[in-house]
mmCIF file of C-alpha atoms in Angstrom:
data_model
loop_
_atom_site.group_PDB
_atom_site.id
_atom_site.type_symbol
_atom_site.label_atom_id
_atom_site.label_comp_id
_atom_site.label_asym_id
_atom_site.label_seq_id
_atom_site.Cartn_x
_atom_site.Cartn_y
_atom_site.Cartn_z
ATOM 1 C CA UNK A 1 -149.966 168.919 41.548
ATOM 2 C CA UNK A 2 -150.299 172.211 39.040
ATOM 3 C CA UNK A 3 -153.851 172.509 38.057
ATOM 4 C CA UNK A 4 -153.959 175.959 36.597
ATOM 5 C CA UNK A 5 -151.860 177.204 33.918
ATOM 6 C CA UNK A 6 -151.453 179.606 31.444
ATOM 7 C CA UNK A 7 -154.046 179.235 27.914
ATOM 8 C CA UNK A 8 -151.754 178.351 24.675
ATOM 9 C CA UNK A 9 -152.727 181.562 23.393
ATOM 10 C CA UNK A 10 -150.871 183.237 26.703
ATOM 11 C CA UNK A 11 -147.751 180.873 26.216
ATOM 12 C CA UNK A 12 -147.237 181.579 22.186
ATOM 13 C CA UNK A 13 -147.622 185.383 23.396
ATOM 14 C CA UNK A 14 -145.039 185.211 26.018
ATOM 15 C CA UNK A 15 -142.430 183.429 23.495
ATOM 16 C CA UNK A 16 -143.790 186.481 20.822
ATOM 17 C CA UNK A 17 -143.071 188.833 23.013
ATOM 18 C CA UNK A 18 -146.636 190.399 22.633
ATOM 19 C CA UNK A 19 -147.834 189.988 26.450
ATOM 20 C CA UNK A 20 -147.459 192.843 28.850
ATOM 21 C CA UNK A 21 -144.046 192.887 31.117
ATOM 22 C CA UNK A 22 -146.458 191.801 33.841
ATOM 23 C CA UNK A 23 -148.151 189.057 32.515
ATOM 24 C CA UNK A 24 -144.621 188.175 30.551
ATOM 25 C CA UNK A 25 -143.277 188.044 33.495
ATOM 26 C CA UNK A 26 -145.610 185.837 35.981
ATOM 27 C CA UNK A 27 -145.833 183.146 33.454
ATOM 28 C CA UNK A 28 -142.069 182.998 33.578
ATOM 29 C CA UNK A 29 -141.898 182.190 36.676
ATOM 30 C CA UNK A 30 -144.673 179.353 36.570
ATOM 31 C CA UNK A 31 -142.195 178.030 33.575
ATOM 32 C CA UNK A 32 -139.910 177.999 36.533
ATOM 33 C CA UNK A 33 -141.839 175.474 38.533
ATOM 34 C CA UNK A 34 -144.316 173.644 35.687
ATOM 35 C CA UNK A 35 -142.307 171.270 33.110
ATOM 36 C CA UNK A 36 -145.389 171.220 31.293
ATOM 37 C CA UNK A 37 -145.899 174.509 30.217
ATOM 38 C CA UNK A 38 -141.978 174.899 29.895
ATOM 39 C CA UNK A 39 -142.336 172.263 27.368
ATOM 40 C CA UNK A 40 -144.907 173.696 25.397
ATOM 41 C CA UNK A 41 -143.007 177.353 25.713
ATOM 42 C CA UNK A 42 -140.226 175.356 24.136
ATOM 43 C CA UNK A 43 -141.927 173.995 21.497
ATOM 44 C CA UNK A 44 -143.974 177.100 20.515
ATOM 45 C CA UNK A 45 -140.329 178.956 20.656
ATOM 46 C CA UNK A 46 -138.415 176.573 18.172
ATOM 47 C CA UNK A 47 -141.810 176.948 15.852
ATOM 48 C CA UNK A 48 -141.238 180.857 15.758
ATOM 49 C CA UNK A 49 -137.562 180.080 14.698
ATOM 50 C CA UNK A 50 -138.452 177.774 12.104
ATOM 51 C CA UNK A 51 -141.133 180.225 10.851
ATOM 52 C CA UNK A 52 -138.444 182.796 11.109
ATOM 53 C CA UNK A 53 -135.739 180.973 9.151
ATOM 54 C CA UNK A 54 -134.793 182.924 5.855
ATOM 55 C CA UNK A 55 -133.754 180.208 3.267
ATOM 56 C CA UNK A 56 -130.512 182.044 2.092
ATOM 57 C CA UNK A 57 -128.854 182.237 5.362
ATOM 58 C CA UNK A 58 -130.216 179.393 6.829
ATOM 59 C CA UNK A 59 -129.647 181.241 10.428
ATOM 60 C CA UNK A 60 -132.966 181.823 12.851
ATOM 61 C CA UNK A 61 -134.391 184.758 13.437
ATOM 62 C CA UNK A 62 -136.492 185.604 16.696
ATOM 63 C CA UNK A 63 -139.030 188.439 16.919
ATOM 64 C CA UNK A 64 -137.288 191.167 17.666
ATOM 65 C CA UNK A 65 -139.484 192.058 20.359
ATOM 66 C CA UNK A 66 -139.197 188.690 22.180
ATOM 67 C CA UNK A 67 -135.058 188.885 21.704
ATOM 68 C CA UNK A 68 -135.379 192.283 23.878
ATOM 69 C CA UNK A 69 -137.594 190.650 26.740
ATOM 70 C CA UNK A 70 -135.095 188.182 26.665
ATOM 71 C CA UNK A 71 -132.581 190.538 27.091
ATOM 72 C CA UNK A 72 -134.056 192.896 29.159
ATOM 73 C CA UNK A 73 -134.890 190.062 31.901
ATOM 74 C CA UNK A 74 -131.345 188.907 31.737
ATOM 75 C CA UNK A 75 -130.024 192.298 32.436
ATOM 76 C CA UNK A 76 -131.731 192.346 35.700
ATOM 77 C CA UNK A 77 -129.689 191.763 38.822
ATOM 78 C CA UNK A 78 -130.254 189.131 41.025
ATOM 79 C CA UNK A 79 -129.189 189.412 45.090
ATOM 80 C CA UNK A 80 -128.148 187.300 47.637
ATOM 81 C CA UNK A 81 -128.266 183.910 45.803
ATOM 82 C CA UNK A 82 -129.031 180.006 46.472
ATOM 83 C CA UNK A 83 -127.872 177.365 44.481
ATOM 84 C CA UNK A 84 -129.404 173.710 44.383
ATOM 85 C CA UNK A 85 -128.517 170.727 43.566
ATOM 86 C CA UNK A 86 -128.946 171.162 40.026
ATOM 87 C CA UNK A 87 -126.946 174.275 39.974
ATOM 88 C CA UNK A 88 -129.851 176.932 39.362
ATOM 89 C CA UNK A 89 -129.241 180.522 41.156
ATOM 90 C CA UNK A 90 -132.198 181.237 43.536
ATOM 91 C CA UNK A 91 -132.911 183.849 46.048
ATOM 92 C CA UNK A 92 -134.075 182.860 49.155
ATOM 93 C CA UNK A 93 -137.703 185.052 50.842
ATOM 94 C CA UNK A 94 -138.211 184.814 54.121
ATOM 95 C CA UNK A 95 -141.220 185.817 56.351
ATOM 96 C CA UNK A 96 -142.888 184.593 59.677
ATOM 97 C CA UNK A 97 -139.406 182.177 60.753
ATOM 98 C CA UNK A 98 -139.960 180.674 57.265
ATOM 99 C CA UNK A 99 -137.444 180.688 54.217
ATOM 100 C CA UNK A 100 -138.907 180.398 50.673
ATOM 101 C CA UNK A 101 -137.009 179.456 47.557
ATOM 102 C CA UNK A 102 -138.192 181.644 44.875
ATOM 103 C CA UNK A 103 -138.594 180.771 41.035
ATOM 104 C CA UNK A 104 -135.603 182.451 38.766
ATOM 105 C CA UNK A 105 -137.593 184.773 37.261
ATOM 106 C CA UNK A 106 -138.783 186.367 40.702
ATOM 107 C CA UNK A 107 -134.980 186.020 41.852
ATOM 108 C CA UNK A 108 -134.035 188.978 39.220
ATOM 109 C CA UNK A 109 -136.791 191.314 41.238
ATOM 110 C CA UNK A 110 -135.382 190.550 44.426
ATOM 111 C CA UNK A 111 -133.385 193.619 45.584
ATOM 112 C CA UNK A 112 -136.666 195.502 44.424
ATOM 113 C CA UNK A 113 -138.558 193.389 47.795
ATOM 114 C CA UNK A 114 -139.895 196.403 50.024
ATOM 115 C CA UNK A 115 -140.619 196.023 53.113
ATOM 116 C CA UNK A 116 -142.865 192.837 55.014
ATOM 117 C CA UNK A 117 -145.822 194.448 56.707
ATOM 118 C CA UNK A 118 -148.359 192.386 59.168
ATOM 119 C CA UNK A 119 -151.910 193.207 57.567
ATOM 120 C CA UNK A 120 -155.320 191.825 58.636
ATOM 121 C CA UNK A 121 -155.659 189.039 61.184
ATOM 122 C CA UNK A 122 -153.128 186.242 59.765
ATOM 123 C CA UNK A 123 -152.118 188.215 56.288
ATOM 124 C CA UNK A 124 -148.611 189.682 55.494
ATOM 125 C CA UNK A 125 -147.812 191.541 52.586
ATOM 126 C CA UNK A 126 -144.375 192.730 51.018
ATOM 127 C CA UNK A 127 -144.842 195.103 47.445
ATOM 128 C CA UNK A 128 -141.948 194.539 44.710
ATOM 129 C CA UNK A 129 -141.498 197.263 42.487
ATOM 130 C CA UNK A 130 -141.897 196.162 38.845
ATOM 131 C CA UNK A 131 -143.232 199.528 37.158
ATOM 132 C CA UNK A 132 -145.711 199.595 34.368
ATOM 133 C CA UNK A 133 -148.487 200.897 36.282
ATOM 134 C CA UNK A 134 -148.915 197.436 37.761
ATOM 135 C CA UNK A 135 -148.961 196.760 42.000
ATOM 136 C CA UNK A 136 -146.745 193.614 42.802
ATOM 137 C CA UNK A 137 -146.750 191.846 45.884
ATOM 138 C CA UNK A 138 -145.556 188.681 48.243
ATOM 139 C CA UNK A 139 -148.915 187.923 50.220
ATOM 140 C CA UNK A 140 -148.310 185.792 52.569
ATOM 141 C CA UNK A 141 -151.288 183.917 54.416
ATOM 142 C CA UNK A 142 -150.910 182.092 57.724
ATOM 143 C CA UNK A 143 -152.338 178.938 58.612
ATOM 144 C CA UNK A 144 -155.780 179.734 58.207
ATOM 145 C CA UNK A 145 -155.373 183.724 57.364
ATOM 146 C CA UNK A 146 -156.874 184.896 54.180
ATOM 147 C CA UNK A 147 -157.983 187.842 52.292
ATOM 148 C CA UNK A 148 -161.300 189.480 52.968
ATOM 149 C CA UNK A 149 -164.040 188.543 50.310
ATOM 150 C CA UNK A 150 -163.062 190.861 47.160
ATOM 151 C CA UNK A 151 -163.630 191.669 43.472
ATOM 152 C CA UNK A 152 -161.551 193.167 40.351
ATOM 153 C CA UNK A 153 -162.022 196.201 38.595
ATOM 154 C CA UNK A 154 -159.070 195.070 36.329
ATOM 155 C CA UNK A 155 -157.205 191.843 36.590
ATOM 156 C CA UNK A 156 -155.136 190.002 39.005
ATOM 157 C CA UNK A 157 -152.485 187.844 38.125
ATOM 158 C CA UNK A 158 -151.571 185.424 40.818
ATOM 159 C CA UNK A 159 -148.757 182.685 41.181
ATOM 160 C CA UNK A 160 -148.792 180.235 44.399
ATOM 161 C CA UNK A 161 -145.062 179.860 44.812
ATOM 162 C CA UNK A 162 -145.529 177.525 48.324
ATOM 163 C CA UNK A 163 -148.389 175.789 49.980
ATOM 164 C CA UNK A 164 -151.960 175.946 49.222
ATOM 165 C CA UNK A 165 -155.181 178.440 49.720
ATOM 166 C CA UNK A 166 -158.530 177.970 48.688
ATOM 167 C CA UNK A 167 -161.061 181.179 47.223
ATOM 168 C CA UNK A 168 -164.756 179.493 47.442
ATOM 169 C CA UNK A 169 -164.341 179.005 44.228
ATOM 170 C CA UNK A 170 -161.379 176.836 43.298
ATOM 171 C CA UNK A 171 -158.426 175.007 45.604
ATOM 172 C CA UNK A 172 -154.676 176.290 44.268
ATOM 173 C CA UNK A 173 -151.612 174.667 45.402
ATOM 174 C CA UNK A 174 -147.910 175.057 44.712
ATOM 175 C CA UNK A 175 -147.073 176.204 40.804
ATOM 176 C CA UNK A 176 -150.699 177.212 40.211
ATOM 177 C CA UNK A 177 -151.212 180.119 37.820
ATOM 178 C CA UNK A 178 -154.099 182.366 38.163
ATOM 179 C CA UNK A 179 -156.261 184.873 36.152
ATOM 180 C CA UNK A 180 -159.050 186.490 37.137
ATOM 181 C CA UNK A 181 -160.737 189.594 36.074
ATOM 182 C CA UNK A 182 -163.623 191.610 37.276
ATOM 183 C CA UNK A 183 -166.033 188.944 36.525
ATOM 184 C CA UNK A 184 -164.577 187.049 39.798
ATOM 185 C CA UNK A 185 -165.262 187.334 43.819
ATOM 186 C CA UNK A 186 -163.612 185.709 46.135
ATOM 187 C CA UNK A 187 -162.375 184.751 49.596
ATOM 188 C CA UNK A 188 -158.340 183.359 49.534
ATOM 189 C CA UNK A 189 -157.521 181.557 52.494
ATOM 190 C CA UNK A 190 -154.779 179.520 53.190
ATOM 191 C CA UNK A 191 -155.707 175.784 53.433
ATOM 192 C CA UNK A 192 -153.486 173.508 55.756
ATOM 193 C CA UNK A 193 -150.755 173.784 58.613
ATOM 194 C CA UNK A 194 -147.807 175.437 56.511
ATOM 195 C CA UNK A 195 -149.745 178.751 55.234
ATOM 196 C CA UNK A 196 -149.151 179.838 51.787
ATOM 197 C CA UNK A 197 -146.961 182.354 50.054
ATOM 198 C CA UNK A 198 -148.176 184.054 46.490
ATOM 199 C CA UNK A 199 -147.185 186.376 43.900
ATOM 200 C CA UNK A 200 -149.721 188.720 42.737
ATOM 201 C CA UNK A 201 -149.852 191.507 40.385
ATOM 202 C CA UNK A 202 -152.955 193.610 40.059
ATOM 203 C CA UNK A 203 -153.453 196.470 37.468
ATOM 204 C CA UNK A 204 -156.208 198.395 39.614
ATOM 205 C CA UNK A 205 -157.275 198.292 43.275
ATOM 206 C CA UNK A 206 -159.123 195.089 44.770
ATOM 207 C CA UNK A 207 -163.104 196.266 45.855
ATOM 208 C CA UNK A 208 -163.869 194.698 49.234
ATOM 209 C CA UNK A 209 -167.561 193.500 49.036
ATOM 210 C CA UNK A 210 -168.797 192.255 52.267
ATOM 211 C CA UNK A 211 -169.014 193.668 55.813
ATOM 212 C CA UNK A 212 -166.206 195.508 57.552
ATOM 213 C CA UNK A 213 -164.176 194.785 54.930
ATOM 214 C CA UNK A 214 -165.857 197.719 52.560
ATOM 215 C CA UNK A 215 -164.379 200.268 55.230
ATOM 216 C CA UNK A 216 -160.811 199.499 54.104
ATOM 217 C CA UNK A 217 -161.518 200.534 50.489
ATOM 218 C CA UNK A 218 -160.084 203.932 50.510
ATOM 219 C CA UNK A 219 -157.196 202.792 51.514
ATOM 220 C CA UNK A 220 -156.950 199.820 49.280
ATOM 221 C CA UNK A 221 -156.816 202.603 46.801
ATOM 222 C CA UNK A 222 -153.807 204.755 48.469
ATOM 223 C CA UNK A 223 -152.065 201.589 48.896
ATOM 224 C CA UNK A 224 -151.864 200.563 44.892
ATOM 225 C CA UNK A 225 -151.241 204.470 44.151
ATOM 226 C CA UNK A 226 -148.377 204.325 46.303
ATOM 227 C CA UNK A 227 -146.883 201.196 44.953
ATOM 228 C CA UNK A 228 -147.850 200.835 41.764
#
């Protein structure tokens, strides 16, 4: 069950078109997966047009900026594709023997997928190039792998698109949305026997806080200048 979503104040900016590409586009693809939030997107949309209409022409009129996201997301390609049963195009992830079924919005990015490369312990990482300044990534966590106890210095956007991990802090599970800043620590590890598979997007380098862990910092940095 979806726990974590996006505020109302995130949802009538994504339909405004007043978020960041980044954060426009993660909460797209929890619309993808959460009919609640889709709902409310809708709603919040069909206010904007009503607010919009112009009493001569009785036609509805969309911020301009939101028609261009619109637009711009439609524009982008998608790859190899899957369709369901109810006739949605999806691109299929795979990683560790496993195949993954992404949301739509993800699907567009998907010839943009670098590389898959075995990190710490049980932890897997592939970047997607979104621009913006931002790092993107596909972590995926093993039964049992996780990510080294961290902290923020700007925010992290993170969507669980499969399975469950838990952060000492909260437990996340398929569909959850997630914002933290630099007000956060925490230690993600994958609860149960399937692992877990995320989408994150990060505007500055994680800070490892504990042990070992610290020694990897530098290159936590080189990492997100590389990618980002």
């Amino acid at each position: 069950m979806i726990k974590f979503h996006p505020t109302d104040t995130d949802l009538v900016g994504f339909v405004e078109g007043s978020l960041v590409p980044a954060k426009s586009l993660l909460i797209s693809a929890h619309l993808d997966l959460c009919d609640e939030c889709a709902e409310k997107a809708t709603a919040f949309t069909e206010n904007l047009a009503l607010q919009a209409i112009k009493p001569s022409s009785r036609k509805n009129y969309l911020d301009s900026s939101l028609v261009n996201m619109c637009e711009s997301i439609m524009e982008l390609p998608a790859a190899t594709q899957h369709i369901n049963a109810d006739g949605f195009v999806k691109q299929t992830l795979s990683v560790d023997g496993r195949d993954f079924i992404l949301p739509e919005a993800l699907s567009r990015f998907s010839n943009r997928i670098g590389e898959w490369s075995h990190l710490l312990g049980k932890l897997w990482q592939a970047p997607v190039e979104i621009g913006g300044g931002h790092l993107a990534q596909f972590i995926y966590m093993e039964k049992d792998g996780g990510v080294p106890e961290h902290t923020h210095k700007g925010s992290e956007l993170t969507l669980v698109i499969d399975g469950k991990f838990a952060d000492g802090n909260e437990e996340y599970d398929s569909g959850d949305f997630i914002s933290l800043d630099s007000t956060h620590t925490h230690t993600p590890v994958a609860v149960g026997d399937e692992g877990c598979l995320v989408f994150s997007i990060i505007d500055q380098p994680l800070y490892f806080t504990t042990g070992w862990a610290r020694l990897i910092n530098p290159l936590s940095h080189l990492y997100f200048r590389a990618n980002s």
